[in-house]
Amino acid sequence: MSFRIGNGFDVHAFGEGDHVTLGGVRIPHARGLIAHSDGDVAIHALCDAIFGALALGDIGKHFPPADERWRDADSRQFLRHAASHMAQRGYALGNADVTVICESPKVGPHAQAMRENLAVDLGCRLDQISIKATTTEKLGFTGRGEGIAAQACVLLIQG
């Protein structure tokens, strides 16, 4: 049995808007995110973790921000693309652990729906997906409310 581990990180600045999308869930918020796609940092970090584990580069290689096809795109399609690469290479998700880093919006009330979306897109059980949130105690760009970040770690299993 072969294992691979990957990690990913993503960040977007807040801008005009009335919601953010995290883990495929639209969350009402006083501001939106500045991004080429929907700015879903949770999914972007998760995609990078999967691509990294497979040694396939990063999300920008697969979905270049200069390519207009991806303007305002639903990031769940990016995750399904990453999942297809796992399957093509004979890997399945062992588990994924995603941490969203922000002062607001509150992630906890939406974590279950986020887990459900990610499990569907990755074709795995709900207990293989963890969504957590933390603040930076008012420190740094997330603490000042300038943006939002996420990090993800995955274990892929072949065999």
XYZ file of C-alpha atoms in Angstrom:
159
model
C 0.000 0.000 0.000
C 1.325 3.429 -0.952
C 0.611 6.666 0.903
C 1.066 10.292 -0.104
C 0.696 13.403 2.024
C 0.045 16.898 0.718
C -0.591 20.314 2.185
C -2.063 23.467 0.743
C -2.600 27.087 1.647
C -4.693 29.864 0.115
C -5.569 33.451 0.932
C -7.881 36.103 -0.508
C -8.451 39.715 0.447
C -11.869 41.028 1.382
C -13.546 43.398 -1.051
C -17.025 44.436 -2.032
C -19.789 41.881 -1.777
C -22.408 40.376 0.479
C -21.111 36.837 1.023
C -18.122 34.521 1.049
C -18.041 30.960 -0.215
C -16.275 28.406 1.963
C -16.300 24.696 1.299
C -18.918 25.309 -1.361
C -21.264 26.997 1.124
C -22.442 30.548 0.475
C -22.160 32.399 3.799
C -23.738 35.848 4.205
C -21.104 38.406 5.135
C -20.625 42.179 5.044
C -17.896 41.777 2.419
C -16.977 39.455 -0.415
C -13.624 38.141 -1.559
C -11.422 39.508 -4.315
C -10.698 36.536 -6.551
C -10.795 35.350 -10.133
C -13.076 32.430 -9.240
C -15.474 32.355 -6.285
C -12.510 32.774 -3.893
C -13.274 29.628 -1.865
C -10.043 29.471 0.151
C -11.024 26.189 1.825
C -11.421 24.375 -1.491
C -8.399 26.080 -3.050
C -6.170 24.956 -0.164
C -7.635 21.451 -0.374
C -7.002 21.268 -4.123
C -3.403 22.384 -3.592
C -2.967 19.687 -0.942
C -4.246 17.016 -3.339
C -2.210 18.279 -6.287
C 0.846 18.487 -4.030
C 0.405 14.923 -2.786
C 0.240 13.761 -6.411
C 3.207 15.978 -7.450
C 0.990 17.764 -9.996
C 1.810 21.373 -9.184
C -0.733 23.777 -7.768
C -4.252 24.955 -8.499
C -2.944 27.818 -10.656
C -1.331 25.316 -13.015
C -4.644 23.517 -13.525
C -6.870 26.610 -13.503
C -4.772 29.648 -14.467
C -6.206 32.918 -13.127
C -5.511 34.602 -16.477
C -7.873 32.144 -18.204
C -11.300 33.748 -18.530
C -13.001 30.325 -18.449
C -12.482 30.336 -14.674
C -13.822 33.847 -13.953
C -16.363 33.551 -11.112
C -16.130 29.742 -11.367
C -17.574 27.489 -8.687
C -14.502 26.053 -6.956
C -16.267 22.746 -6.404
C -15.496 21.948 -10.038
C -11.802 22.438 -9.197
C -12.124 19.921 -6.371
C -13.870 17.378 -8.587
C -11.007 17.811 -11.081
C -8.481 17.124 -8.302
C -10.488 14.047 -7.259
C -10.407 12.744 -10.830
C -6.605 12.988 -10.806
C -6.522 10.969 -7.572
C -8.706 8.262 -9.086
C -6.775 8.153 -12.389
C -3.605 7.415 -10.420
C -5.239 4.782 -8.219
C -5.445 6.893 -5.058
C -8.334 7.488 -2.713
C -8.634 9.997 0.090
C -7.592 8.667 3.478
C -8.584 11.918 5.150
C -8.542 15.682 4.679
C -8.093 18.270 7.401
C -8.959 21.891 6.522
C -8.500 24.924 8.774
C -10.100 28.254 7.856
C -8.310 31.266 9.375
C -10.379 34.428 9.885
C -11.983 36.677 12.462
C -15.275 36.557 10.567
C -17.493 35.100 9.286
C -18.073 32.399 11.868
C -17.322 29.045 10.236
C -18.692 26.701 12.916
C -22.370 27.020 11.975
C -21.480 26.050 8.382
C -18.841 23.378 9.002
C -21.207 20.421 8.633
C -22.543 21.630 5.267
C -18.964 22.255 4.139
C -17.954 18.710 5.141
C -20.930 17.304 3.260
C -20.027 19.202 0.068
C -16.386 18.137 0.198
C -17.274 14.488 0.875
C -19.612 14.439 -2.132
C -17.036 16.042 -4.431
C -14.233 13.745 -3.236
C -16.396 10.624 -3.236
C -15.597 9.764 0.367
C -17.278 9.297 3.724
C -18.138 12.290 5.871
C -15.842 11.071 8.650
C -12.868 11.484 6.309
C -13.341 15.280 6.172
C -12.476 17.680 8.983
C -13.297 21.394 8.896
C -11.951 23.625 11.633
C -11.671 27.354 12.104
C -9.404 29.600 14.080
C -8.669 33.267 14.485
C -5.287 34.936 14.743
C -6.289 36.772 17.912
C -6.539 40.062 15.975
C -2.953 39.717 14.681
C -1.861 39.977 11.051
C -3.981 40.536 7.960
C -6.686 38.074 9.024
C -6.787 39.606 12.490
C -7.239 43.075 11.019
C -10.103 41.753 8.893
C -8.274 42.352 5.615
C -8.745 38.834 4.306
C -9.291 35.167 4.917
C -6.961 32.175 4.663
C -7.144 28.393 4.771
C -4.721 25.545 5.060
C -5.333 21.885 4.273
C -3.574 18.582 4.702
C -4.510 15.317 2.968
C -3.500 11.689 3.162
C -3.953 9.759 -0.073
C -3.939 5.970 -0.088
C -3.216 3.738 -3.101
C -4.152 0.124 -3.290
